[in-house]
Each structure stands twice: as structure tokens, then as C-alpha cells.
CSV table of C-alpha atoms and ligand atoms in Angstrom, one decimal:
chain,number,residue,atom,x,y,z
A,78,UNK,CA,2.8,40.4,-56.1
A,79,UNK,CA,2.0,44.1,-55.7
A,80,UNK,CA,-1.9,44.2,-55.2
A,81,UNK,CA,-4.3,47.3,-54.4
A,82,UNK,CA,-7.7,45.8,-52.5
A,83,UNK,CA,-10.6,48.2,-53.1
A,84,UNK,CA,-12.8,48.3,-50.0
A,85,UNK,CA,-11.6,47.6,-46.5
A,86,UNK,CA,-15.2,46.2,-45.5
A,87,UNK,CA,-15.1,42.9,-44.1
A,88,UNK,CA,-13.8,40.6,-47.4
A,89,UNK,CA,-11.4,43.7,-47.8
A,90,UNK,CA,-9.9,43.8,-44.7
A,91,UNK,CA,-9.6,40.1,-44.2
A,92,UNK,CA,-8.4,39.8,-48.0
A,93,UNK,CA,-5.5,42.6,-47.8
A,94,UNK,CA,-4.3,40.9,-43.9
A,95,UNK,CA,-4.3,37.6,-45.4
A,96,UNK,CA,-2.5,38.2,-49.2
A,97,UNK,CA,0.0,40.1,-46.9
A,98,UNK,CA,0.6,36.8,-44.6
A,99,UNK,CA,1.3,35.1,-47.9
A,100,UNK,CA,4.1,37.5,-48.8
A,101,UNK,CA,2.5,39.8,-50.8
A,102,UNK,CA,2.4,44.0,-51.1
A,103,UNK,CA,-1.2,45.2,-50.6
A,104,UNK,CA,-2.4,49.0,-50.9
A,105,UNK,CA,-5.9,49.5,-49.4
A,106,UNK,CA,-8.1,51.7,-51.0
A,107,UNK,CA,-11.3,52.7,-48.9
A,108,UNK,CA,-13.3,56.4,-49.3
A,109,UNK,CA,-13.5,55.9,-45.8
A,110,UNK,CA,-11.0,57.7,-44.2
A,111,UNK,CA,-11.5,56.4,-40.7
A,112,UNK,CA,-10.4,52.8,-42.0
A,113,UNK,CA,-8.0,54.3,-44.1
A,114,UNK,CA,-6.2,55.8,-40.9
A,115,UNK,CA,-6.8,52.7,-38.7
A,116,UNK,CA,-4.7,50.3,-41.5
A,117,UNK,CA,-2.4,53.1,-41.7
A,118,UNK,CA,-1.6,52.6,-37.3
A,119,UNK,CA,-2.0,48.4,-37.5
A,120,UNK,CA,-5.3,48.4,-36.5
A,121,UNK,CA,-7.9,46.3,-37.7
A,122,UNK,CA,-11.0,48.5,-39.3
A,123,UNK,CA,-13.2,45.4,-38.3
A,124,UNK,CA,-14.0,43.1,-35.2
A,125,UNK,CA,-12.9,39.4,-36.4
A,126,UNK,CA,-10.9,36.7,-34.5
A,127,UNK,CA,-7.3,37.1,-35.3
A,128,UNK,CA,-7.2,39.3,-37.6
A,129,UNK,CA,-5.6,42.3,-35.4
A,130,UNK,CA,-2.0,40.9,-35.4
A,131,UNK,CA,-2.3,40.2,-39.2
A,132,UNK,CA,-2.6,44.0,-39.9
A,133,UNK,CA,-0.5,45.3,-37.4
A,134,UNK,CA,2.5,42.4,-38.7
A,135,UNK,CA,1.7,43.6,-42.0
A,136,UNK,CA,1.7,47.1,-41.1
A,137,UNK,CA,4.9,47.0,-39.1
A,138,UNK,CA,6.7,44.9,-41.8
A,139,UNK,CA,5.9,47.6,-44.4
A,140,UNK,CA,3.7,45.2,-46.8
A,141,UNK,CA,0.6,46.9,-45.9
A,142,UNK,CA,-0.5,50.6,-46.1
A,143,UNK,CA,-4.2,52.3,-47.1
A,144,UNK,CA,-4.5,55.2,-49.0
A,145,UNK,CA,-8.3,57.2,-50.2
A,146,UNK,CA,-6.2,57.3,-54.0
A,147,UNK,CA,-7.4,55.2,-56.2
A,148,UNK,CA,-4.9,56.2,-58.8
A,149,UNK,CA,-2.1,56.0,-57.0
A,150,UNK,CA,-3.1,52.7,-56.0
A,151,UNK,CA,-3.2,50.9,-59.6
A,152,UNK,CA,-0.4,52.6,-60.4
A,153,UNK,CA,2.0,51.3,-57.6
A,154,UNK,CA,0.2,47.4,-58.3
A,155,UNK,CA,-0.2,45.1,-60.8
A,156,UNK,CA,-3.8,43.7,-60.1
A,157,UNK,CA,-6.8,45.1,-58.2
A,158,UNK,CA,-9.2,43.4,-56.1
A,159,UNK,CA,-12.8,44.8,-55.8
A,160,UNK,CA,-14.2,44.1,-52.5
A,161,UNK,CA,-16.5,47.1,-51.8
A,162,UNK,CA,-20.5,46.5,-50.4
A,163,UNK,CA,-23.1,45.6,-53.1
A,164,UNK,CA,-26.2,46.4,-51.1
A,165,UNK,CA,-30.2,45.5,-51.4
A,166,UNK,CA,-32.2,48.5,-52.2
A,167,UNK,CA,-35.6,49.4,-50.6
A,168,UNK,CA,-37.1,47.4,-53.3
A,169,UNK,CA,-34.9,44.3,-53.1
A,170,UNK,CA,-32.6,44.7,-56.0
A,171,UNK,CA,-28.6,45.0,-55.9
A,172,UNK,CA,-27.2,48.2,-55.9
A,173,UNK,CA,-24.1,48.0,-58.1
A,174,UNK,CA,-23.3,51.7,-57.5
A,175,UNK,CA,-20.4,51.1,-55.5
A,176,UNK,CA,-18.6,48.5,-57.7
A,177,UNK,CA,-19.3,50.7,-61.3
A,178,UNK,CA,-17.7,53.6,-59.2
A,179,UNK,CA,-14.4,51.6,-58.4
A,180,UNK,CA,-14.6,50.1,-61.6
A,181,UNK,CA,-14.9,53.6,-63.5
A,182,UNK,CA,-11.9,54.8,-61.3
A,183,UNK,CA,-9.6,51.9,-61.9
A,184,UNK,CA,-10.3,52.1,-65.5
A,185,UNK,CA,-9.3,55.9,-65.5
A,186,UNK,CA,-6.1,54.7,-63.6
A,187,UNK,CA,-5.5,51.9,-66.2
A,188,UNK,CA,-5.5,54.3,-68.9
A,189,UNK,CA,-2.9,56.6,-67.4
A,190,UNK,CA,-1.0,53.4,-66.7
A,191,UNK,CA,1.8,51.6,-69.9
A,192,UNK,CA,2.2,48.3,-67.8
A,193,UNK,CA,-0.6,45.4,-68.1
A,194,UNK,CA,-3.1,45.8,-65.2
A,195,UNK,CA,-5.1,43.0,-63.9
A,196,UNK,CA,-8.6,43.7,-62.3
A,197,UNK,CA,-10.4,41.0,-60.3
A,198,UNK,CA,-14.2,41.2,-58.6
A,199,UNK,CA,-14.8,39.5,-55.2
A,200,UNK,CA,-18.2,41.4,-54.5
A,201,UNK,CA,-21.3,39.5,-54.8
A,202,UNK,CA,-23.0,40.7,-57.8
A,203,UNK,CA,-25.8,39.1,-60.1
A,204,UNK,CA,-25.1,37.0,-62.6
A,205,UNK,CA,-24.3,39.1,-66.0
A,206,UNK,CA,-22.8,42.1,-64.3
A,207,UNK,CA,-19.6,41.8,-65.3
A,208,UNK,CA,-20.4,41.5,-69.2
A,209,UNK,CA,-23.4,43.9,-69.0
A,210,UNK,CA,-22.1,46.2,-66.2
A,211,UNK,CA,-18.8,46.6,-64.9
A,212,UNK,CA,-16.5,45.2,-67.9
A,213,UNK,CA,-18.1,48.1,-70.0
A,214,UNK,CA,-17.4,51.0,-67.3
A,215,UNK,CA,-13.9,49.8,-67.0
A,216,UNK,CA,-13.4,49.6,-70.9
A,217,UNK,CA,-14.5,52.9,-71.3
A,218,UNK,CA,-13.0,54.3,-68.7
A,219,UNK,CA,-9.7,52.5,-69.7
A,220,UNK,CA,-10.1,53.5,-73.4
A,221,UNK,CA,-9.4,49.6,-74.3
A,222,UNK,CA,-10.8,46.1,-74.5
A,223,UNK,CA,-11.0,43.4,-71.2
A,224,UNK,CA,-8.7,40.9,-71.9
A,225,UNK,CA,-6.7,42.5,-74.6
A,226,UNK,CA,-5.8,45.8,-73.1
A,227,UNK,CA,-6.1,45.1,-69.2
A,228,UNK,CA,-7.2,41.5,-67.3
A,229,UNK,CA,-10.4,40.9,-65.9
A,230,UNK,CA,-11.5,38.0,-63.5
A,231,UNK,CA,-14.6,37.4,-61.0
A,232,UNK,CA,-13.4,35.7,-57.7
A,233,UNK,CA,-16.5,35.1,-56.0
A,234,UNK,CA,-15.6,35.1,-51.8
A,235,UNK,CA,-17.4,32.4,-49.7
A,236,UNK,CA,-16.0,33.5,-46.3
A,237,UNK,CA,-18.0,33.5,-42.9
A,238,UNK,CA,-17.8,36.1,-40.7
A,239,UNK,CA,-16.0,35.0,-37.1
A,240,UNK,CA,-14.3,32.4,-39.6
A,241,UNK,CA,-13.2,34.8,-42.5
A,242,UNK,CA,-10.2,33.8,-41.9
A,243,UNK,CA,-9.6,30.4,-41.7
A,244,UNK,CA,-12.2,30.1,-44.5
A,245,UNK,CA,-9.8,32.2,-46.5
A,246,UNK,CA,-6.9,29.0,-45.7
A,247,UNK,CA,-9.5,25.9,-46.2
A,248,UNK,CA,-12.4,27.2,-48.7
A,249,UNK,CA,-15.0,24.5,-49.2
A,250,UNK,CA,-14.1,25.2,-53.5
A,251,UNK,CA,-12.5,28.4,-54.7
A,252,UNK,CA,-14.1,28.9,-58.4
A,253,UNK,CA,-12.7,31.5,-61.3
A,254,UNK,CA,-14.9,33.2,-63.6
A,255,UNK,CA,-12.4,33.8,-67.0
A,256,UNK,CA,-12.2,36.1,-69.3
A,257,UNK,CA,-8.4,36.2,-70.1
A,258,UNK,CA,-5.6,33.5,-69.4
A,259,UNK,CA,-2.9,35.4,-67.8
A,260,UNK,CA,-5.4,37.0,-64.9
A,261,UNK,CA,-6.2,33.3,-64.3
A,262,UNK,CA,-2.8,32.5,-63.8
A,263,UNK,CA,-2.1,35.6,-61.6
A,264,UNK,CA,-5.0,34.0,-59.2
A,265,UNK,CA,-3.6,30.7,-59.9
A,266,UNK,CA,-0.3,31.8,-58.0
A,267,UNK,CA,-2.0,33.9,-54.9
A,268,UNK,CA,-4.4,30.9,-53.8
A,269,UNK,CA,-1.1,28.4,-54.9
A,270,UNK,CA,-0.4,27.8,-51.0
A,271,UNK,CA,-4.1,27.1,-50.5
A,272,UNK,CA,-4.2,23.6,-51.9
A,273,UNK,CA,-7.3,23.6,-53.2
A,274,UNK,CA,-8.0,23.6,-57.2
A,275,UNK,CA,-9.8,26.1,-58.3
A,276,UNK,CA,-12.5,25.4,-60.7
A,277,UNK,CA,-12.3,27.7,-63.6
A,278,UNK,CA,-16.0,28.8,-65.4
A,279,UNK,CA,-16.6,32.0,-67.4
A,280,UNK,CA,-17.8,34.8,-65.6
A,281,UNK,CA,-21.4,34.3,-65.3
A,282,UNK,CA,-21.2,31.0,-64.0
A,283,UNK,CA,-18.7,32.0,-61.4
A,284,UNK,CA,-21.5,35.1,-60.3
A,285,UNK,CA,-24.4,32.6,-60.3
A,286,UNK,CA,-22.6,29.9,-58.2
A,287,UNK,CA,-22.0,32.6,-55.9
A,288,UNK,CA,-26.0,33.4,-55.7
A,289,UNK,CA,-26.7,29.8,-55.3
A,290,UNK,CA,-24.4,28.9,-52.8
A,291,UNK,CA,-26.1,31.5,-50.6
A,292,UNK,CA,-29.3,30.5,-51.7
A,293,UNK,CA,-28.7,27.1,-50.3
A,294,UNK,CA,-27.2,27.9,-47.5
A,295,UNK,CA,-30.4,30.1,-46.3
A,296,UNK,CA,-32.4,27.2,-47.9
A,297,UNK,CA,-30.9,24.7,-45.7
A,298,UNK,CA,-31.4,27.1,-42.2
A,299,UNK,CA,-35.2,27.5,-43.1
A,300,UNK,CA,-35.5,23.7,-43.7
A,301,UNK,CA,-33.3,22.9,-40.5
A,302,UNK,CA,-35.6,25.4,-38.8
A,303,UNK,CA,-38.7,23.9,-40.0
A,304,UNK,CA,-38.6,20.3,-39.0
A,305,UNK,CA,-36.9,21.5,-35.9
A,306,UNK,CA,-40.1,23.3,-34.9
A,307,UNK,CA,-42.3,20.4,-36.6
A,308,UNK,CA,-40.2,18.1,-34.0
A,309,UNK,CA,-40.5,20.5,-31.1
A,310,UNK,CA,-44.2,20.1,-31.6
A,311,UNK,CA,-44.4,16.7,-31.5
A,312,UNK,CA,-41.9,16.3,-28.3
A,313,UNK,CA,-39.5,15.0,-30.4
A,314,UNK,CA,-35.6,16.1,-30.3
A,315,UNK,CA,-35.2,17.9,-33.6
A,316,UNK,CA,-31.4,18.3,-33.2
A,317,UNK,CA,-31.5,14.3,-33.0
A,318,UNK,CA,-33.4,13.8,-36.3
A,319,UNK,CA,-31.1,16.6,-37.9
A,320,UNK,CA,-27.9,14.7,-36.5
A,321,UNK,CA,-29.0,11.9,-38.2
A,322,UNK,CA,-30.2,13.0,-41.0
A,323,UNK,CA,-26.9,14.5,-41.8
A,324,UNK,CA,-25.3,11.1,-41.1
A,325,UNK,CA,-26.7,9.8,-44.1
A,326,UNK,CA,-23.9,11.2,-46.5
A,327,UNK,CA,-25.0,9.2,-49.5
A,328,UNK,CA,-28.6,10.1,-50.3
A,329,UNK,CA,-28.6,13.3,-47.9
A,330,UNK,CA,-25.5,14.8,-47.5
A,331,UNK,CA,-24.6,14.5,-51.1
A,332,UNK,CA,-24.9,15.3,-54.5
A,333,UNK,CA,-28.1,13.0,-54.6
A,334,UNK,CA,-31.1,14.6,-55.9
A,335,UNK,CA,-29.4,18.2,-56.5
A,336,UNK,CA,-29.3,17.8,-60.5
A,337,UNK,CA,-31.7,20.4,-62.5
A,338,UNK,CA,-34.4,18.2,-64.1
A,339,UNK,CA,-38.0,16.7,-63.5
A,340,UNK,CA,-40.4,16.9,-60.8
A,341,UNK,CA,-40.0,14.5,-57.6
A,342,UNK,CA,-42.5,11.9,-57.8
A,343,UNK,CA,-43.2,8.5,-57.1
A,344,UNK,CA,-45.0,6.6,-54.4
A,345,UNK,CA,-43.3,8.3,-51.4
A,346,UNK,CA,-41.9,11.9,-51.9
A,347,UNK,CA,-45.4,13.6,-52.7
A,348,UNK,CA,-47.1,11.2,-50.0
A,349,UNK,CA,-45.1,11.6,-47.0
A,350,UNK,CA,-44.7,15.6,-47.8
A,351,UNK,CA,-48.4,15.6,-47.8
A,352,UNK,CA,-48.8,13.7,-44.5
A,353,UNK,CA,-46.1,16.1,-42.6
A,354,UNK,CA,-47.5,18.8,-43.8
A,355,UNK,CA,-50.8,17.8,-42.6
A,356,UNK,CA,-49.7,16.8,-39.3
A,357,UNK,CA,-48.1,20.4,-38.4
A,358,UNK,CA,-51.1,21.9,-39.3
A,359,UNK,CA,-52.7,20.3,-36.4
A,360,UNK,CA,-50.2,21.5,-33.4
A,361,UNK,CA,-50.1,24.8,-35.5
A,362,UNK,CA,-46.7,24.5,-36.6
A,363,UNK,CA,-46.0,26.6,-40.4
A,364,UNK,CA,-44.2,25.0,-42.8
A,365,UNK,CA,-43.9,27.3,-45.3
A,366,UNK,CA,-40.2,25.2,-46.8
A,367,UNK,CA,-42.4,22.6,-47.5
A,368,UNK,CA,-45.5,23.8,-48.6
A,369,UNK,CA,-42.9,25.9,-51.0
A,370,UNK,CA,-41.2,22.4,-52.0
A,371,UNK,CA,-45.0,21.2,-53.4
A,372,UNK,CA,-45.2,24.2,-55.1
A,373,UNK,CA,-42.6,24.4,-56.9
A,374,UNK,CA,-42.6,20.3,-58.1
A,375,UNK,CA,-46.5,21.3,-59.5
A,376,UNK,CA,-44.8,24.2,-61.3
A,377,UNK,CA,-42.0,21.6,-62.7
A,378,UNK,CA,-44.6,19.3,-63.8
A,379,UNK,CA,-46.3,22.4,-65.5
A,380,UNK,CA,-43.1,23.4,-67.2
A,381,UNK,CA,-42.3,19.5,-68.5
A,382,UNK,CA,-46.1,19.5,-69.7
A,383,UNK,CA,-46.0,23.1,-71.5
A,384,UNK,CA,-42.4,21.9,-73.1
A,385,UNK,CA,-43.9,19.2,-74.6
A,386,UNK,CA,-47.2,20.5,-75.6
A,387,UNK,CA,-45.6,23.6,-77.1
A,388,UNK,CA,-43.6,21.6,-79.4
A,389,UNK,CA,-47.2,20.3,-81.5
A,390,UNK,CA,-46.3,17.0,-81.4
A,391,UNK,CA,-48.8,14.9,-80.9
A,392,UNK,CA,-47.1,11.0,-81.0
A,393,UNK,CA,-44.9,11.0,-78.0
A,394,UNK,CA,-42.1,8.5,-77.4
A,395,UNK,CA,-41.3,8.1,-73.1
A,396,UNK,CA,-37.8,7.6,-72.3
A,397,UNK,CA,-37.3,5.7,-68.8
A,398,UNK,CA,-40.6,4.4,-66.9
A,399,UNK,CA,-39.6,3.7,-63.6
A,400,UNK,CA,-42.3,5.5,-61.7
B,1464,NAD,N1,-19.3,40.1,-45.3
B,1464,NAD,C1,-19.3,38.8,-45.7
B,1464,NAD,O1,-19.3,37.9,-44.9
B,1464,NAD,C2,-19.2,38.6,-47.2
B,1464,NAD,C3,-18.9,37.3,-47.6
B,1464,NAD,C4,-18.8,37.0,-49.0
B,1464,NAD,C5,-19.0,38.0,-49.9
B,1464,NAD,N2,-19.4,39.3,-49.5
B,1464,NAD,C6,-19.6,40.3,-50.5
B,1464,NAD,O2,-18.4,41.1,-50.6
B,1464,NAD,C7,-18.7,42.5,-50.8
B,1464,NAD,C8,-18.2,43.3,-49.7
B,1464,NAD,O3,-18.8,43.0,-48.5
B,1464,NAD,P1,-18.3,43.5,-47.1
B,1464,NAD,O4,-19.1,42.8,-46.1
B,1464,NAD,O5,-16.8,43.5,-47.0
B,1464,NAD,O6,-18.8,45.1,-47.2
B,1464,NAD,P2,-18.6,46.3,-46.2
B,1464,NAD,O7,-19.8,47.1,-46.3
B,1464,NAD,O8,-18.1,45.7,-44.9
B,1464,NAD,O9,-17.4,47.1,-46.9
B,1464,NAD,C9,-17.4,47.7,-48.1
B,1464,NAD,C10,-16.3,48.8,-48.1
B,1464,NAD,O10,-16.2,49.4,-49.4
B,1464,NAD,C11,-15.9,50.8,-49.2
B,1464,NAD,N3,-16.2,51.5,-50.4
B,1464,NAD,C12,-17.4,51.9,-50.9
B,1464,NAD,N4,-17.2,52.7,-52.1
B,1464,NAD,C13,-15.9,52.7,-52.3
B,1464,NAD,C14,-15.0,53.3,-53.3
B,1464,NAD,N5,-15.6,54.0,-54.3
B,1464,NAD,N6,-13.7,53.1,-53.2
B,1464,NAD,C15,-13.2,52.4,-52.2
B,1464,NAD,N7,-13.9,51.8,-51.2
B,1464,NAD,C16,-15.2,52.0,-51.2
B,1464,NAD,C17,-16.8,51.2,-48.0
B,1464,NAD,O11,-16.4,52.4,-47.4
B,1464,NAD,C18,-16.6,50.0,-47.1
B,1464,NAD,O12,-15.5,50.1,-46.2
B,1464,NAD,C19,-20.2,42.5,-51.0
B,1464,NAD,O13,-20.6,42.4,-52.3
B,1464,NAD,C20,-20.7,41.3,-50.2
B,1464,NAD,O14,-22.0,40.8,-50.6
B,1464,NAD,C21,-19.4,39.6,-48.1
């Protein structure tokens, strides 16, 4: 496939190297015209472990090349890959700047263009962007409608950096946001030699499973962290316990108690918290994850009670009793 990556950042560069050790044609589009010049002598534009002989193979062999044109770029492929920065402003929130700007100027390109164009987001953006945000600017900078006119798809990227690029060969789960069939099947065919299934959502649940991967990865660090430093404390090895713990792959490692639903309860959960909780406090140890955890399960009960009380019923039938 001919394929113009949009942003030779990190998930850029190590997309573009690694499409191009699969056999395909990738253009590199970056405003940056230092990268644009190190692709364009086979040098990598980033510092990650092996990815230096994947651009200069791919430059050498022809299959590679970077340009600053964006137009020139969807016009000389058939799909485009949006992998520039989506960065927190001062106040916290995304700034989708860069990704409306590419998506404006591939639109503008699609509409000069009579072949079917294909347009797939890896950035990390919020979930609704795409149908409030970026689908819009490319439809009216296309003069047509997603899906009909042009293919749209969200690709979310779960890559570690020093790993990017063995992650990009053995992803944990590679997931699809749809909006059209025949962009699925175009990203079908470039992760084909990856052997893993994608799962295919619509576009919003592909963004949020993007945020909430990352928000429980951080979750789990903070946690880790926490009893670490609870351990440390009490002179006891903390990497030990964690080991451990993560032995356990039925209740802890695994899907066990990570469904949506009802407050934790019961004669142990909201005891022991309480006790640990209590016991850091006296060798001055925060546990901020866990104070957080009894916080939000009296917020859950609060929910649960303001569902039920909101609907005016006043006989109430209980389903399941076991606590
Ligand atoms: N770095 C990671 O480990 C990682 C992992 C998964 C997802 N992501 C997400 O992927 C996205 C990219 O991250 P990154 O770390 O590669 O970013 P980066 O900052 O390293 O690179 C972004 C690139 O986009 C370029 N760019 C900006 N505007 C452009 C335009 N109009 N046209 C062409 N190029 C333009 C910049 O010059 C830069 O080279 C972000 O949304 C990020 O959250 C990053």
C-alpha cells in the first residue's frame, strides 16, 4: 500500500519505519523540516532502539522519503495516518490544534483528489473528537461526507517508548474505531502479519479505550508505588508482596472486579482498607490511591442511592443479597 504518515514524532517515525519493513510505500509529512531532511539521508529523527537501520533500509530501498507537502503527499497515497502531538494546555485540557490542522489540509488535498482516499487517526485524542471535531474539518475541507466520499478510521497506538517497536509487532490488543467498511479492511491488511485480531468499536469507544488504558496504567504505578512505600515503612520487601500479588492471575491479574457497577462492600474490602490506611498514617506514609479508592466507593453508593431515590418509587424489590 502507498501510505503518507502525518507527523514524524515518535508514533510517526516508528509507524512510517515499521509499515515500510512490511513492504509498504510511506511518504512522511512533518512541518519540521529538520526531520523532514534527516528521513530524507536515512536517519532516524528520534533516539529508539533499532529503529536507525529501519529508516536508513527503507530509505535506501526507495520505500521511504519525507516531504513538508501535505498535498503532494495524499495525492501520491491512498490512506493517511495522523500521528502528530496532541498536547496538555496550561490548564490541563487537550490541544487538538495540531490534528484539526492536518485534518483541514488533508481534506483540501482529498478534494483536489478523483481516487478514494482513506484517512486514519493514531493521536490520542478525547473521546468524541472525531464526530465533534476532526471528521467535520475534513468534510468541509473535502467538500464531501466521511464514509461516503473519503474513509475515516481511529487507530488508537499503545506503543512504549524504548519498546515502540516491538510493541508495534506483539500489541497487547490492537482495537478499530469504524466509521466505514472498506477503511477497516485497509487496516485489516497492514496489521494482517501481526497476528493479533483487532477488535473493531465505533469511534468513540476506540478514543475512550485509549484514555483508559493510560489511565490504568498510571493507576496501577501510583498503587504499586503506594504499597511499596506502605511496605518500605514497615521493613517489609514491597517488590516481594507486589511479585506475589501479581502471581495471583485469577482474582488479581484478571478481569476480576474491573466491570462498571456497585460499590465494593462486604465484610472485608472496606475493613482492611480502613486498617491500612490507618496503619500508614502512623509511620507517616500517604496513601493518597487509597484514601482515593474510599472515596470514590462512598460516591458509588451515593450514585446507586440518588438512582433509586430519583426514580419516586417508594416499594423496592432487591435483586441478589449476598452481602
Ligand atoms: N510517544 C508515545 O509513546 C505515544 C504513544 C501512544 C500514543 N501517542 C500519541 O501519539 C501522538 C503523537 O505523539 P508523539 O509522541 O509521536 O508526538 P511528537 O511530539 O513526538 O511528534 C509530533 C510531530 O508532529 C509534527 N507536526 C505538528 N504539526 C504538524 C502538521 N501540521 N503537519 C505535519 N506534522 C506536524 C511535529 O513537528 C512533530 O514532529 C500524540 O497524540 C500522543 O499522545 C504517543
Amino acid at each position: 500500500m502507498r501510505i503518507s504518515v502525518f507527523g514524524i514524532g515518535y508514533v510517526g517515525a516508528v509507524t512510517a519505519a515499521c509499515l515500510c519493513k512490511d513492504g509498504h510505500h510511506v511518504v512522511a509529512v512533518d512541518v519540521n523540516d529538520v526531520k523532514v531532511n534527516e528521513i530524507n539521508d536515512g536517519l532516524a529523527p528520534i533516539a529508539e532502539p533499532g529503529l536507525a537501520p529501519l529508516i536508513a533500509e527503507a530509505v535506501a530501498s526507495g520505500q521511504l522519503r519525507a516531504t513538508d507537502r501535505s498535498e503532494e503527499a495524499v495525492h501520491t497515497t491512498e490512506l493517511s495516518i495522523i500521528c502528530v502531538g496532541t498536547p496538555s494546555r496550561l490548564n490541563g485540557s487537550l490541544d487538538t490544534r495540531y490534528v484539526l490542522k492536518v485534518a483541514e489540509e488533508i481534506g483540501t488535498a482529498i478534494a483536489a483528489k478523483t481516487e478514494r482516499h482513506h484517512v486514519v487517526m493514531r493521536s490520542t485524542i478525547l473521546p468524541g473528537t472525531m464526530v465533534e471535531s476532526v471528521i467535520p474539518a475534513l468534510e468541509c475541507a473535502a467538500g464531501g461526507v466521511a464514509g461516503r466520499d473519503f474513509g475515516v478510521a481511529y487507530y488508537p497506538e499503545f506503543l512504549r517508548e524504548s519498546t515502540s517497536i516491538a510493541d508495534y509487532y506483539d500489541p497487547g490488543t490492537i482495537v478499530f474505531g469504524k466509521l466505514d467498511e472498506d477503511t477497516i479492511t485497509k487496516l485489516r491488511s497492514l496489521v494482517a502479519r501481526i497476528g493479533v485480531e483487532p477488535i473493531v468499536v465505533d469511534m468513540t469507544t476506540a478514543e475512550a479505550v485509549k484514555y483508559t488504558n493510560n489511565a490504568w496504567h498510571a493507576l496501577k504505578v501510583s498503587f504499586a508505588n503506594e504499597i511499596g512505600n506502605v511496605c518500605k515503612g514497615s521493613r517489609i520487601d514491597g517488590h516481594e508482596v507486589m511479585r506475589i500479588l501479581c502471581s495471583d492471575k485469577r482474582l488479581n491479574i484478571s478481569p476480576a472486579y474491573l466491570m462498571p457497577g456497585f460499590a465494593f462492600g462486604g465484610s472485608c474490602l472496606p475493613k482492611d482498607l480502613r486498617a491500612l490506611r490507618y496503619k500508614a498514617r502512623t509511620i507517616d506514609v500517604a496513601t493518597p490511591v487509597l484514601d482515593a479508592a474510599m472515596t470514590a466507593n462512598e460516591i458509588q453508593l451515593d450514585r446507586a442511592f440518588h438512582m433509586v431515590a430519583s426514580t419516586g418509587a417508594r416499594r423496592l424489590g432487591l435483586l441478589g443479597l449476598s452481602f
